[in-house]
């Protein structure tokens, strides 16, 4: 069966196929596609019911945590309140309990009334309004069929949504750019309406029907228009969200785009027409008649069928789906080739840059030049600490830092930069998980937000804990069983660290209240209230008892040179690693760990000095794992736990040193991949690593190769140290060195020859090659080479046996 590239999570449902305005820039009625003429004016109840059923089964099949549905048209309010109610109720009842419904309606506002607002308040439907600016700008295109202005009616609609009773329904304004309109006047008119968000859209155009150009406005008039608005928006302190600007800021910082018209994220949107047919993105109507057609309908086809449609898959293929000119462009990570429909040309289809290519490049470079790689403070920092923290995420590492990491190393400054970016990503993920939760009390979130402004170091210390992100990652992956308790625990730990007297309620399960970065307190199950005080804390349990001390503090080991590592054996979310974790370490085992870590750190400084500095700067937590099968060392790094490695304490300190270095390589590379695309993520081929019997995705080969740079150097430095010496330890070091330098070199060449690396990825692979090549030149005795070859054959045989047994 053909795989589904990306599950669909966003749906546009056409409630009515006609409109009460006659906007001359409308892609539905005025552009190439004419399918609206043959469609029913209003969607039938049977189609709505079946659509809700399809969306519900898709959500169950793919464990979706959120589904967004936009009721659209034509003008959806023409469908009437009864049909809109039935649509909302059908959709909500069809979704599983763990999947939230983000339900919206997009309207021209002409018919919006107090009765409609009351209905939408009851049904929790957010409302977006189309408005192109002041009256002159709006009336250039958005008029009634007889030429009358729609501006007064739209202002009345916005006024309703700005009333306190309905303000929470206001999703924002949609404004189509016209370069004949004054950008300053448009911005001021929109800003005066206090929208929570504004979408600034380029008018739909293709190479066959190019956008309006005014010779006097220069070569990139749309970019110049948008940059004027961007400057005003920045000067005003970003009073509302603008997806176009924020998407450029985010993609310049290595984050995802917020709109399908920018960035390389796959599209996950589908459209349901009033006749029950499924279509691709509505914007394709501007390309040619029938461009959005899929040949599928809600009764005969599932959403899995729709997700496999070649047209939808084409918008999910990332860098590989772009034209050659786009793939070679320096701003492709931000631009993403522009909106898919805007690439159309009759002779080459969509295999072209956007018809707005020059404008997009000018816009992106203009925002970058204005400081776009380091965002300004968020508009509402008190409402969402993760949004404020996200501003710390830089666009990319400096070229010298990336080259340094490519060779396997990482100075304290470079690893600190990775840590800062990961802290910002944790904040962003917490915000996204909270926004998507749609449930629970807000006290913990509000306290975390307040402390982020008033006691930022306390919040930073808690959110930098490796497992602070684990809750958000699980929630965003659809695991609602984790609950909201971990978020309350983060807020409580921040309150204790701040010591201001703030209090927050935290659910207690299993008789322990866990305070991340601090430890845990034994209290009865129920709800405990944690109060942070200048001299400590107080926990008031559900039974009224009070605790003022940790029963089990998080234990830390102080190593030579002042480096301190936490031995994390308490955090409930430390099971993020792919091996079972150990329980609370007994005192004897704690002493064993302390001695082993101190000796391992000394060995790292001696044998891997180029790696030790970065390890000290970025590795703050070691999570003890349960021992593996007899004779097998066990270690792990979790992508969503930056700064931690999981290890089952090995028999010797040298092995512990090697495992620490090996796993921290995975930690570093994971952070790099969160900032930079090193390979085409659409590449779904499998690759063999020299040290494994099973083929792996390209990222698996990349991760393994990068980790083994440290392994190669570890055995190489020990081989050099044993030069001229005999004995079992020296012979083993030489054999391991001969084995791993060969494996690693082969893996680097396999990566370089994959054809799937980006330009930056190819540069990264060259850095790895530069790191391993000097070790290939180190001479080894013939006996050592034979030992290495024998070890390789034995390893391959064991791998083959495990593969057969599996």
XYZ file of N, CA and C in Angstrom, residues 134-240:
321
model
N -8.141 50.786 4.744
C -9.082 51.891 4.885
C -10.129 51.809 3.773
N -11.065 52.766 3.769
C -12.171 52.662 2.804
C -11.668 52.694 1.368
N -10.724 53.564 1.075
C -10.230 53.661 -0.299
C -9.589 52.352 -0.737
N -8.778 51.752 0.142
C -8.109 50.498 -0.201
C -9.114 49.356 -0.318
N -10.026 49.278 0.627
C -10.992 48.184 0.623
C -11.912 48.248 -0.589
N -12.350 49.482 -0.939
C -13.307 49.621 -2.039
C -12.661 49.500 -3.409
N -11.356 49.404 -3.472
C -10.712 49.179 -4.758
C -11.141 47.831 -5.341
N -11.426 46.869 -4.477
C -11.799 45.536 -4.950
C -13.054 44.986 -4.272
N -13.231 45.219 -2.971
C -14.292 44.549 -2.215
C -15.566 45.395 -2.236
N -16.372 45.187 -3.265
C -17.617 45.950 -3.423
C -18.776 45.004 -3.712
N -19.986 45.528 -3.552
C -21.167 44.797 -3.981
C -21.219 44.796 -5.512
N -22.071 43.938 -6.059
C -22.163 43.820 -7.515
C -22.580 45.133 -8.175
N -23.340 45.970 -7.448
C -23.768 47.256 -8.025
C -22.761 48.370 -7.774
N -21.582 48.009 -7.258
C -20.525 48.982 -7.055
C -20.500 49.639 -5.694
N -21.479 49.358 -4.836
C -21.522 49.986 -3.507
C -20.368 49.519 -2.631
N -19.978 50.359 -1.705
C -18.915 50.031 -0.762
C -19.387 49.002 0.265
N -18.496 48.086 0.597
C -18.790 47.139 1.689
C -18.120 47.558 2.993
N -17.357 48.643 2.947
C -16.533 49.015 4.093
C -17.329 49.272 5.367
N -18.447 50.012 5.321
C -19.194 50.259 6.570
C -19.681 48.974 7.235
N -20.168 48.012 6.403
C -20.660 46.759 6.981
C -19.530 45.951 7.618
N -18.350 45.977 6.982
C -17.225 45.228 7.532
C -16.768 45.861 8.852
N -16.720 47.181 8.911
C -16.350 47.839 10.172
C -17.345 47.507 11.275
N -18.619 47.443 10.912
C -19.620 47.075 11.920
C -19.361 45.660 12.432
N -19.007 44.739 11.537
C -18.725 43.359 11.939
C -17.526 43.297 12.873
N -16.468 44.032 12.522
C -15.283 44.046 13.379
C -15.618 44.661 14.732
N -16.474 45.695 14.714
C -16.894 46.304 15.979
C -17.594 45.303 16.885
N -18.422 44.445 16.305
C -19.078 43.398 17.098
C -18.046 42.469 17.733
N -17.072 42.059 16.938
C -16.060 41.128 17.448
C -15.147 41.780 18.476
N -15.099 43.084 18.488
C -14.281 43.776 19.486
C -15.041 44.060 20.778
N -16.335 43.750 20.811
C -17.070 43.899 22.058
C -16.565 42.854 23.066
N -16.488 43.204 24.348
C -15.930 42.271 25.343
C -16.564 40.889 25.305
N -17.861 40.836 24.996
C -18.572 39.554 25.003
C -18.085 38.618 23.906
N -17.569 39.206 22.814
C -17.210 38.392 21.658
C -15.735 38.513 21.269
N -14.977 39.294 21.992
C -13.583 39.520 21.615
C -12.796 38.211 21.498
N -13.120 37.225 22.326
C -12.386 35.961 22.287
C -12.626 35.182 20.992
N -13.666 35.570 20.229
C -13.953 34.897 18.964
C -13.150 35.469 17.804
N -12.584 36.654 17.987
C -11.953 37.388 16.903
C -10.631 36.715 16.523
N -10.594 36.072 15.347
C -9.377 35.383 14.907
C -8.428 36.317 14.193
N -8.955 37.361 13.546
C -8.075 38.298 12.871
C -8.648 38.777 11.555
N -7.815 39.539 10.817
C -8.202 40.137 9.541
C -7.348 39.566 8.428
N -7.964 39.411 7.255
C -7.246 38.986 6.063
C -7.227 40.147 5.085
N -6.032 40.556 4.680
C -5.857 41.709 3.811
C -5.064 41.296 2.576
N -5.653 41.499 1.397
C -4.942 41.227 0.156
C -4.184 42.479 -0.280
N -2.912 42.307 -0.547
C -2.044 43.435 -0.883
C -2.367 43.956 -2.286
N -2.477 45.273 -2.408
C -2.534 45.926 -3.708
C -1.524 47.057 -3.677
N -0.545 47.023 -4.576
C 0.541 47.997 -4.501
C 0.093 49.412 -4.855
N -1.149 49.557 -5.360
C -1.669 50.904 -5.593
C -2.204 51.538 -4.311
N -2.431 50.702 -3.301
C -2.872 51.222 -2.008
C -1.674 51.725 -1.214
N -1.902 52.729 -0.404
C -0.858 53.292 0.448
C -0.585 52.333 1.605
N 0.609 51.747 1.701
C 0.864 50.773 2.771
C 0.740 51.369 4.161
N 1.123 52.625 4.319
C 1.015 53.266 5.634
C -0.445 53.404 6.029
N -1.278 53.872 5.090
C -2.701 54.037 5.391
C -3.365 52.701 5.680
N -2.993 51.672 4.901
C -3.567 50.341 5.131
C -3.185 49.836 6.517
N -1.903 49.935 6.860
C -1.462 49.454 8.169
C -2.171 50.189 9.297
N -2.233 51.509 9.221
C -2.861 52.280 10.296
C -4.346 51.935 10.427
N -5.018 51.755 9.276
C -6.444 51.422 9.332
C -6.674 50.066 9.987
N -5.834 49.102 9.665
C -5.971 47.776 10.273
C -5.594 47.811 11.754
N -4.525 48.504 12.083
C -4.069 48.550 13.479
C -5.105 49.204 14.380
N -5.818 50.203 13.875
C -6.828 50.888 14.688
C -7.943 49.961 15.131
N -8.124 48.864 14.414
C -9.207 47.924 14.739
C -8.793 46.899 15.791
N -7.567 46.968 16.272
C -7.044 46.110 17.342
C -7.238 44.614 17.041
N -6.862 44.165 15.849
C -7.030 42.738 15.557
C -5.999 41.917 16.308
N -6.326 40.677 16.658
C -5.299 39.803 17.253
C -4.279 39.339 16.230
N -4.660 39.346 14.955
C -3.754 38.900 13.901
C -4.189 39.517 12.581
N -3.227 39.650 11.680
C -3.504 40.125 10.325
C -2.748 39.227 9.354
N -3.436 38.743 8.345
C -2.789 38.018 7.256
C -2.653 38.963 6.079
N -1.436 39.196 5.628
C -1.171 40.009 4.450
C -0.870 39.058 3.296
N -1.774 39.003 2.321
C -1.667 38.015 1.255
C -1.297 38.670 -0.063
N -0.359 38.066 -0.768
C -0.082 38.488 -2.126
C -1.260 38.109 -3.016
N -1.660 38.981 -3.920
C -2.778 38.621 -4.805
C -2.404 37.410 -5.649
N -3.357 36.507 -5.850
C -3.060 35.283 -6.589
C -2.730 35.606 -8.037
N -1.634 35.013 -8.507
C -1.154 35.251 -9.859
C -0.286 34.086 -10.277
N -0.059 33.943 -11.575
C 0.812 32.904 -12.120
C 1.672 33.529 -13.217
N 2.577 32.710 -13.783
C 3.384 33.190 -14.906
C 2.514 33.441 -16.129
N 1.355 32.781 -16.212
C 0.429 33.013 -17.323
C -0.411 34.269 -17.099
N -0.687 34.584 -15.865
C -1.453 35.789 -15.516
C -0.689 36.507 -14.412
N 0.383 37.228 -14.773
C 1.278 37.822 -13.776
C 0.589 38.887 -12.930
N 1.172 39.178 -11.776
C 0.586 40.210 -10.914
C 0.807 41.604 -11.492
N 0.027 42.529 -10.993
C 0.143 43.928 -11.399
C 1.554 44.448 -11.126
N 2.110 45.121 -12.086
C 3.414 45.754 -11.909
C 3.295 47.223 -12.298
N 3.856 48.084 -11.485
C 3.864 49.513 -11.767
C 5.308 49.945 -11.957
N 5.702 50.351 -13.160
C 7.116 50.679 -13.420
C 7.710 51.655 -12.419
N 6.901 52.595 -11.962
C 7.428 53.608 -11.033
C 7.703 53.040 -9.651
N 7.210 51.830 -9.368
C 7.358 51.242 -8.025
C 8.584 50.357 -7.889
N 9.429 50.243 -8.927
C 10.643 49.458 -8.813
C 10.459 48.008 -9.218
N 11.534 47.225 -9.057
C 11.548 45.838 -9.517
C 10.867 44.882 -8.545
N 10.723 45.263 -7.284
C 10.100 44.387 -6.280
C 9.048 45.176 -5.505
N 7.999 45.603 -6.177
C 7.038 46.501 -5.518
C 6.281 45.852 -4.370
N 6.006 44.544 -4.461
C 5.274 43.888 -3.380
C 6.154 43.756 -2.140
N 7.441 43.481 -2.363
C 8.361 43.440 -1.224
C 8.492 44.811 -0.592
N 8.615 45.849 -1.411
C 8.744 47.210 -0.873
C 7.507 47.583 -0.064
N 6.344 47.224 -0.561
C 5.084 47.505 0.145
C 5.083 46.800 1.503
N 5.407 45.510 1.473
C 5.390 44.727 2.717
C 6.475 45.184 3.688
N 7.640 45.561 3.174
C 8.698 46.018 4.071
C 8.341 47.340 4.731
N 7.590 48.174 4.041
C 7.104 49.412 4.672
C 6.197 49.072 5.852
N 5.288 48.146 5.633
C 4.390 47.731 6.720
C 5.183 47.049 7.836
N 6.159 46.235 7.447
C 6.975 45.548 8.454
C 7.690 46.554 9.358
N 8.225 47.610 8.772
C 8.894 48.628 9.581
C 7.963 49.289 10.574
N 6.730 49.601 10.143
C 5.740 50.199 11.048
C 5.356 49.216 12.150
N 5.180 47.965 11.765
C 4.800 46.912 12.723
C 5.874 46.735 13.787
N 7.145 46.709 13.360
C 8.235 46.590 14.322
C 8.306 47.819 15.224
N 8.156 49.006 14.623
C 8.239 50.239 15.410
C 7.143 50.312 16.456
N 5.996 49.719 16.159
C 4.878 49.707 17.109
C 4.990 48.587 18.138
N 6.061 47.792 18.079
C 6.235 46.702 19.040
C 5.436 45.474 18.710
N 5.150 45.250 17.418
C 4.399 44.067 16.981
C 3.070 43.942 17.718
N 2.157 44.884 17.502
C 0.916 44.898 18.288
C -0.027 43.753 17.986
N 0.169 43.057 16.893
C -0.647 41.904 16.551
C 0.213 40.955 15.719
